[in-house]
Coordinates of C-alpha atoms in Angstrom, one line a residue:
X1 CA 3.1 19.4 28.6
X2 CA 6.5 18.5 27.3
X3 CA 6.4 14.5 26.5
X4 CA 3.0 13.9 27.1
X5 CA 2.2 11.2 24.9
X6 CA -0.6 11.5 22.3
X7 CA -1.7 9.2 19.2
X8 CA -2.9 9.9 15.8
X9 CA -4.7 7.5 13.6
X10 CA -4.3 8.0 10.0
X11 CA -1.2 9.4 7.8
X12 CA -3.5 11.2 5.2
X13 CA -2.8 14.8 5.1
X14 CA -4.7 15.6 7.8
X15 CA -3.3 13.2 10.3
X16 CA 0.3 14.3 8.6
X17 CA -0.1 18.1 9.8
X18 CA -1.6 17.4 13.1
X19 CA 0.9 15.1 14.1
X20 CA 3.7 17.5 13.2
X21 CA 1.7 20.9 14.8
X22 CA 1.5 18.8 17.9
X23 CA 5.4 17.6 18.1
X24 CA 5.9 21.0 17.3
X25 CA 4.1 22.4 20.2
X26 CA 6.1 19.8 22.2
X27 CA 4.3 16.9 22.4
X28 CA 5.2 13.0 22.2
X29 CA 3.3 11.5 19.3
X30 CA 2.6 8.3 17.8
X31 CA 1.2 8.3 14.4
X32 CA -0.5 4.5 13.5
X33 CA -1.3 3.7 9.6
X34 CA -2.7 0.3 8.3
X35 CA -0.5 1.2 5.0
X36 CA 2.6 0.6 3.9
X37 CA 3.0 4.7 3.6
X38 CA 2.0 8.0 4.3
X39 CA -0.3 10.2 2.4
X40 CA -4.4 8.7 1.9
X41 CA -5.9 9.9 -1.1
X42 CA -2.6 12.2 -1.6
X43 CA -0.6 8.6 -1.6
X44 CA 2.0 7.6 -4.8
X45 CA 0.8 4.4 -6.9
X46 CA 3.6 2.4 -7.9
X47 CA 3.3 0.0 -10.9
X48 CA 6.0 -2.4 -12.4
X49 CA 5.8 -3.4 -16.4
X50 CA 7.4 -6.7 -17.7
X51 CA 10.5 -5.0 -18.8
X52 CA 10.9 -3.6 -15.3
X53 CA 10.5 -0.3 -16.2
X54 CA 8.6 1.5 -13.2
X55 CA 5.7 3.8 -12.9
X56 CA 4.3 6.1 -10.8
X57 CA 1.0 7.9 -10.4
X58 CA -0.2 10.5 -8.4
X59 CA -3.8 8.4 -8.5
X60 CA -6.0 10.4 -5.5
X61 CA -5.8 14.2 -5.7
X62 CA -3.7 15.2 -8.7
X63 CA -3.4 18.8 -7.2
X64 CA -4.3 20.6 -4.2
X65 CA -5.4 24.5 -4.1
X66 CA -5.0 26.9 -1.2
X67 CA -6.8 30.1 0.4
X68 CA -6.8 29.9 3.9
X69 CA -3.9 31.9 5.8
X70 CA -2.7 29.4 7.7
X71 CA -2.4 26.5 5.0
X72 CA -0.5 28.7 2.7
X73 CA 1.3 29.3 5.3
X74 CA 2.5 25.9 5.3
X75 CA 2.2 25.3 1.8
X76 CA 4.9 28.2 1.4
X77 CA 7.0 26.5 4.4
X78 CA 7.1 23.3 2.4
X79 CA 7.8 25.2 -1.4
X80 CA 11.2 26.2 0.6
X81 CA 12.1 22.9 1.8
X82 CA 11.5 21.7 -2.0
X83 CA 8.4 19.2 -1.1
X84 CA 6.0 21.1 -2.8
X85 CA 6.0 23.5 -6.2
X86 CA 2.9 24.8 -8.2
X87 CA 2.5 23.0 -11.7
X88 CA 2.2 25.7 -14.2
X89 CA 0.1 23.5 -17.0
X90 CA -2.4 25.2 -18.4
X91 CA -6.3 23.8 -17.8
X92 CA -9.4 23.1 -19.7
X93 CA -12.6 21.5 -19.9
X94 CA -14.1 19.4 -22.3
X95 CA -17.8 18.9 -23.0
X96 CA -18.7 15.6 -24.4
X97 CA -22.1 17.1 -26.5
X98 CA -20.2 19.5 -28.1
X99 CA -16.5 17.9 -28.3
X100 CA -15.1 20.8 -27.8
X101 CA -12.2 22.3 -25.0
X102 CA -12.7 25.4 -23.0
X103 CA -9.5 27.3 -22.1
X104 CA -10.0 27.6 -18.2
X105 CA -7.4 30.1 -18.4
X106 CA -9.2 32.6 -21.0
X107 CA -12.2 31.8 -19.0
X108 CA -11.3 33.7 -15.7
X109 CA -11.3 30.0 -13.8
X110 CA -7.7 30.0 -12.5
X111 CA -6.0 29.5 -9.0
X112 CA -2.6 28.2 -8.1
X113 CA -2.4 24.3 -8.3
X114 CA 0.2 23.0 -5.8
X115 CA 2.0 19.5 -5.9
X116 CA 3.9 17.4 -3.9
X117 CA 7.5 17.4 -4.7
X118 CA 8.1 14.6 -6.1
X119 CA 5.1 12.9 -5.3
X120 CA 1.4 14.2 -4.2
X121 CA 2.5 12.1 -1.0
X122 CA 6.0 13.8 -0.3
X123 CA 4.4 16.6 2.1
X124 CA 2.6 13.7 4.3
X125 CA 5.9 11.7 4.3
X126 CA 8.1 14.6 5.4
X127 CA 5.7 15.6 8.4
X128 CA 5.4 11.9 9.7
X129 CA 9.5 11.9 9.8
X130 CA 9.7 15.3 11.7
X131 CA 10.8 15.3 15.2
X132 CA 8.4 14.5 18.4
X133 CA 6.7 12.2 15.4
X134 CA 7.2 8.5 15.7
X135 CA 5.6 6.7 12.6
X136 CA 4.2 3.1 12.8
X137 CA 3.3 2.1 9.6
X138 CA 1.5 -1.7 8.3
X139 CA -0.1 -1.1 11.9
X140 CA -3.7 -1.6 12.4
X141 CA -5.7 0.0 15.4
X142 CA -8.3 -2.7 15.9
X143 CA -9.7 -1.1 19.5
X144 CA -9.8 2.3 21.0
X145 CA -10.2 1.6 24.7
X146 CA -11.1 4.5 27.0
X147 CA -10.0 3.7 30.6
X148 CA -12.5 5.6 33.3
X149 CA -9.8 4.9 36.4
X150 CA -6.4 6.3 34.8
X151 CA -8.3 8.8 32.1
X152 CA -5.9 7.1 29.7
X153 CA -6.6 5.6 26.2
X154 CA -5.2 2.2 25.4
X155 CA -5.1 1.1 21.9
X156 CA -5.1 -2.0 20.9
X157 CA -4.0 -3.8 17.3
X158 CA -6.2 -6.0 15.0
X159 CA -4.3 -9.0 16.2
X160 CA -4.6 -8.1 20.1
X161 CA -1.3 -6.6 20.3
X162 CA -1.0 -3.7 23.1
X163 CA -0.4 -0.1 21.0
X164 CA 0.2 1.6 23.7
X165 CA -1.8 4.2 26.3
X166 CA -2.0 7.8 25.5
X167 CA -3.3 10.6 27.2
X168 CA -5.3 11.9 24.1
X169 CA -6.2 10.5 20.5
X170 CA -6.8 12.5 17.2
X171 CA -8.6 9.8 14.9
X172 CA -8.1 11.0 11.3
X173 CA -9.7 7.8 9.8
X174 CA -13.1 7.6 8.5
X175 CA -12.7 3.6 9.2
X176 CA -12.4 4.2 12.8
X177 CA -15.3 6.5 13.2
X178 CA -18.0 6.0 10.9
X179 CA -20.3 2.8 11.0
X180 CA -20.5 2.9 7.7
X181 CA -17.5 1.5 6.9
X182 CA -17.9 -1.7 9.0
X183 CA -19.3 -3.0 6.3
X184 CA -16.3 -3.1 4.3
X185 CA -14.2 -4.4 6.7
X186 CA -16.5 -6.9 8.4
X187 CA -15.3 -5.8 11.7
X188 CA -16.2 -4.0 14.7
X189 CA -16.1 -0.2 14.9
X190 CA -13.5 -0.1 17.1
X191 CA -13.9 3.3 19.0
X192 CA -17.7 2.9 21.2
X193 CA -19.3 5.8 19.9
X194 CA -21.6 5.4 23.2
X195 CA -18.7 7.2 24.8
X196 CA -19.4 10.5 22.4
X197 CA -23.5 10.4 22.2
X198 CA -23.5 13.9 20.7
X199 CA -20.5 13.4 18.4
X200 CA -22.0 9.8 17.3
X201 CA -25.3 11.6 15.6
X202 CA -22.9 13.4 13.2
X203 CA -20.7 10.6 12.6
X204 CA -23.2 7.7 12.4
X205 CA -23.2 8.0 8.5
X206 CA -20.7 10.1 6.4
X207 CA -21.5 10.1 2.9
X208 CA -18.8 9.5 0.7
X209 CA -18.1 9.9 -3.5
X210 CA -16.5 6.7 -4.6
X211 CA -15.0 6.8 -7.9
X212 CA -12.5 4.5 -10.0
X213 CA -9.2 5.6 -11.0
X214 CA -7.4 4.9 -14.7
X215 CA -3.7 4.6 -14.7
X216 CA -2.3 4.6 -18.1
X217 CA 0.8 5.1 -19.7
X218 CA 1.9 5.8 -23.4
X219 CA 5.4 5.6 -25.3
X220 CA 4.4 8.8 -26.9
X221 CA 3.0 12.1 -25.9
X222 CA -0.7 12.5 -27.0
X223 CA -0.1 15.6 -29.2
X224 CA -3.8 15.8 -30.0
X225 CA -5.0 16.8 -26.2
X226 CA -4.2 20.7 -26.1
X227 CA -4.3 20.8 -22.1
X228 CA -2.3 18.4 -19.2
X229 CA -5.4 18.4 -17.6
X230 CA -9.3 18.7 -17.9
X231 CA -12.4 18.1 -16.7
X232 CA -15.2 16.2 -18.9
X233 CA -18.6 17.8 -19.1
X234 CA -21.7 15.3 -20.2
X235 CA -20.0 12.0 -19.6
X236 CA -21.6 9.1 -17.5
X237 CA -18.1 7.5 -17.3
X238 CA -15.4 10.1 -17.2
X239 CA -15.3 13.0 -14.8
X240 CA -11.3 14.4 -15.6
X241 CA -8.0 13.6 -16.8
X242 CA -4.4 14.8 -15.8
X243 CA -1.1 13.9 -17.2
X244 CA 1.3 12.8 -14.4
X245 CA 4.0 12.9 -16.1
X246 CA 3.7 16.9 -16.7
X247 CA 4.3 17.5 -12.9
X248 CA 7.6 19.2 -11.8
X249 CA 9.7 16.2 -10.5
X250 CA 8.4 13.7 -12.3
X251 CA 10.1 11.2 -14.4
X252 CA 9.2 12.3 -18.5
X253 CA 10.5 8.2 -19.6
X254 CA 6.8 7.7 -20.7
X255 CA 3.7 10.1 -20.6
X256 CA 1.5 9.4 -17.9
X257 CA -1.8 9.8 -17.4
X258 CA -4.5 9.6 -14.7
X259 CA -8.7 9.8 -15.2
X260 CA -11.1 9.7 -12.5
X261 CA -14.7 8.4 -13.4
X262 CA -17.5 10.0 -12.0
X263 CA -19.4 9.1 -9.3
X264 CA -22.3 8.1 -10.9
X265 CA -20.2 5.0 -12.5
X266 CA -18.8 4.1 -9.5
X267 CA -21.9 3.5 -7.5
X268 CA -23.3 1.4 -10.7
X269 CA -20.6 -1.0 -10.7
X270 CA -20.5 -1.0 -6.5
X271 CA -24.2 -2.0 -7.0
X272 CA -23.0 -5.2 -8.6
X273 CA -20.3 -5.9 -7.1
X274 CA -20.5 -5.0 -3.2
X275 CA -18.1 -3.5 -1.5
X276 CA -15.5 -6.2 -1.1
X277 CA -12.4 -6.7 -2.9
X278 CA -12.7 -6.1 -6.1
X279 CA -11.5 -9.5 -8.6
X280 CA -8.9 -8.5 -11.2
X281 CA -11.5 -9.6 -14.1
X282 CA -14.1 -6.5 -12.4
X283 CA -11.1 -4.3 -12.6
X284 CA -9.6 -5.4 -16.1
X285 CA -13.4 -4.7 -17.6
X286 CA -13.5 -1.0 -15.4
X287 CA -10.4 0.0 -16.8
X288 CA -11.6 -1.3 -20.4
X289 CA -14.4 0.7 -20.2
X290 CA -12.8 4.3 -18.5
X291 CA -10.2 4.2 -21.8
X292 CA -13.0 3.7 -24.5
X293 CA -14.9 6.6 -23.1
X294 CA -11.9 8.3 -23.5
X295 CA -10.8 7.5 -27.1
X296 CA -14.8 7.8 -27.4
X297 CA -14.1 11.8 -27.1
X298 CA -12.6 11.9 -30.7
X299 CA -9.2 13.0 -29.2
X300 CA -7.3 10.3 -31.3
X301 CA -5.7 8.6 -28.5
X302 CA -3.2 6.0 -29.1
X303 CA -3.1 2.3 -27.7
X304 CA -1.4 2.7 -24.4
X305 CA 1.6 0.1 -23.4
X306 CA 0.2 0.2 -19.6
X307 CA -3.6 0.2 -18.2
X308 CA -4.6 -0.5 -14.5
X309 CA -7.7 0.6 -12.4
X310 CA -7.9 1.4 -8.9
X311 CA -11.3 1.8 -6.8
X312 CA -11.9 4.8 -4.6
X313 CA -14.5 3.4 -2.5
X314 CA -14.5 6.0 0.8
X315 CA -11.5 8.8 0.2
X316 CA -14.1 11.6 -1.0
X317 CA -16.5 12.7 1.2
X318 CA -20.2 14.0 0.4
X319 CA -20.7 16.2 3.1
X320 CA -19.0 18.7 6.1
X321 CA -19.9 17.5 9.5
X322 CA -18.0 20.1 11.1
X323 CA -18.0 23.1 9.0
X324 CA -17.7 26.0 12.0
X325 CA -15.8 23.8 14.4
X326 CA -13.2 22.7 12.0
X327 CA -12.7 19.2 13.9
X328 CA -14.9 17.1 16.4
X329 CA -13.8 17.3 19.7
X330 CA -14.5 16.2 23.0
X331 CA -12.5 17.6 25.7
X332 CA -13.1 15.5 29.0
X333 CA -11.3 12.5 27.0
X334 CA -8.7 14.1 25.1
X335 CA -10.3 13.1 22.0
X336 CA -10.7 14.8 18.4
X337 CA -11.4 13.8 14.8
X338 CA -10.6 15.4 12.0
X339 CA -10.5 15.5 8.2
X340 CA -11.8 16.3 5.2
X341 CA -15.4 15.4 5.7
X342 CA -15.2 17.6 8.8
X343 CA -14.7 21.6 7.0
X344 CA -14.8 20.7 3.1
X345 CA -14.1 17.6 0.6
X346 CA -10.6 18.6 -0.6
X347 CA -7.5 18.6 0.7
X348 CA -7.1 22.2 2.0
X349 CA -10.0 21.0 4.3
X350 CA -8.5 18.0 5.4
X351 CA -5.5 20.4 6.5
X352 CA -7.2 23.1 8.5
X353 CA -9.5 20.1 10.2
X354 CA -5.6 18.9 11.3
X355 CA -4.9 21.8 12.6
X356 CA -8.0 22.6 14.2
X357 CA -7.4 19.3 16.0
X358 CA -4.1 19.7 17.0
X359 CA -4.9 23.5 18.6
X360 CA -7.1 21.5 20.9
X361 CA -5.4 19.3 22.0
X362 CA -2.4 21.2 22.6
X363 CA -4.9 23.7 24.3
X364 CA -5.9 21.4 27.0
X365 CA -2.4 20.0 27.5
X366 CA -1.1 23.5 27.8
X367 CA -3.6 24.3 30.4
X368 CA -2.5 21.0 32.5

């Protein structure tokens, strides 16, 4: 087994812990992301103002949670290398009829919240650099060729450029799977689901929760929100807030904050504007309209010196597709998927979906 080559698609944290479990368990791997970096919804946002100053937010998942043996496992592996810590804020919830916060806290409703260290993306970039992993980032994989006569899988790029052949896959991206998103890209699916006719039923259409993101940033703290974090009850714009700049590690120049919106305000503005690139006038007015629903909430929020949205259009899935199985998997071609949308729509899911995948294949390489 030692060397055999294998390639994951997809440097969210699923693809992240797969990719090291299966170095780990000797393998070769080759890890392919269309980004410029590691990490999916778990990636770092990086914003430049006109005096040069820069910010970052964590703009997917602001926190992850963990109850499953084998992820805290990890998640403890990774607090003693210093990549991830839990942020100790307390948590609330706000409910737009009444204006009023609920202490989550006083309320019974509290379980650790772990972070990456010192970025929600740090874990993800750590595991693509471990050893047995080579990382090919700004790398498309336009193809996934399955070749009968050497029971090898070629990959091919978007511009026709030979990836490589591997003796199994792990595909970790909903892109690469789900016909559903070949909308947004305007291109093939490029893996033949004809090849998996029973795995192609339960990935012909994922359902996913888009949702926009507000980035914002104030010279002051806002003094007049009692919690770093809270959801929003009763709102048709707003779902939560976080401040960023509360995290362990991060950089307390300016306070930070990021709001999701819910999904409900997603979809309306996807229904008028498709599912292409979004212009900077759509975004300007999104991001307009996510900070008056906040100041809307009588928290006396100030003017902020930075404002940006970003669309979530396919990171949070709907459904589990694979709830017992943990991963899809398909054992006469070396070939599993995993994430999120296989056990559960967070990112503990998308981790024991990883690892589910990676156990297989190692399994059947092990057995060679």
């Amino acid at each position: 087994m030692k060397g055999t080559k294998v390639a994951v698609v997809g440097s969210g944290i699923s693809g992240a812990v797969c990719a090291s479990s299966l170095a780990r368990n000797g393998l070769s791997v080759t890890l392919f992301e269309s980004a410029r970096g590691p990490g999916g919804r778990m990636s770092q946002r990086r914003e430049n103002v006109e005096d040069g100053k820069e910010l970052l937010f964590d703009h997917g998942a602001p926190f992850f949670t963990a109850n499953n043996t084998e992820v805290l496992s990890l998640v403890h592996e990774w607090e003693s290398k210093g990549l991830a810590a839990i942020w100790k804020e307390k948590f609330g919830s706000f409910d737009r009829t009444s204006n009023k916060f609920v202490d989550l806290e006083q309320e019974g409703l509290i379980s650790k919240r772990y972070l990456g260290i010192p970025g929600m993306n740090s874990v993800c970039r750590a595991l693509c650099r471990e050893p047995g992993v080579e990382s090919k980032f700004g790398t498309s994989v336009g193809r996934l060729e399955w070749l009968e006569d050497q029971n090898l899988w070629s990959l091919i790029g978007l511009d026709g450029q030979n990836l490589g052949q591997f003796k199994g896959v792990v595909a970790t991206d909903k892109n690469i799977v789900s016909p559903r998103f070949t909308s947004v890209t305007g291109k093939p699916l490029p893996l033949d689901l004809k090849l998996f006719p029973e795995l192609a039923v339960k990935l012909n259409d994922i359902p996913v929760r888009p949702c926009f993101a507000l980035m914002i940033a104030f010279a002051e703290p806002l003094t007049s929100i009692p919690f770093k974090g809270f959801s929003i009850k009763n709102s048709e714009v707003l779902s939560w807030a976080h401040c960023d700049s509360s995290k362990p590690g991060r950089s307390t120049s300016s306070e930070r904050w990021v709001l999701h919106s819910t999904m409900e305000y997603a979809q309306r503005i996807i229904a008028q504007t498709g599912l292409q690139k979004l212009s900077d006038a759509t975004l300007t007015k999104v991001a307009e309209e996510l900070f008056q629903e906040l100041q809307s909430l009588g928290l006396n929020i100030s003017q902020p010196f930075f404002k940006k949205a970003h669309r979530w259009g396919s990171a949070f899935p709907a459904t589990s597709i694979a709830r017992e199985e943990k991963c899809l998997w398909d054992g006469n071609k070396r070939f599993a998927i995993c994430g999120d949308f296989c056990v559960s729509p967070d990112v503990e899911g998308a981790i024991v979906s990883g690892l589910a995948a990676a156990s297989k294949l190692s399994e059947v390489f092990s057995c060679l």
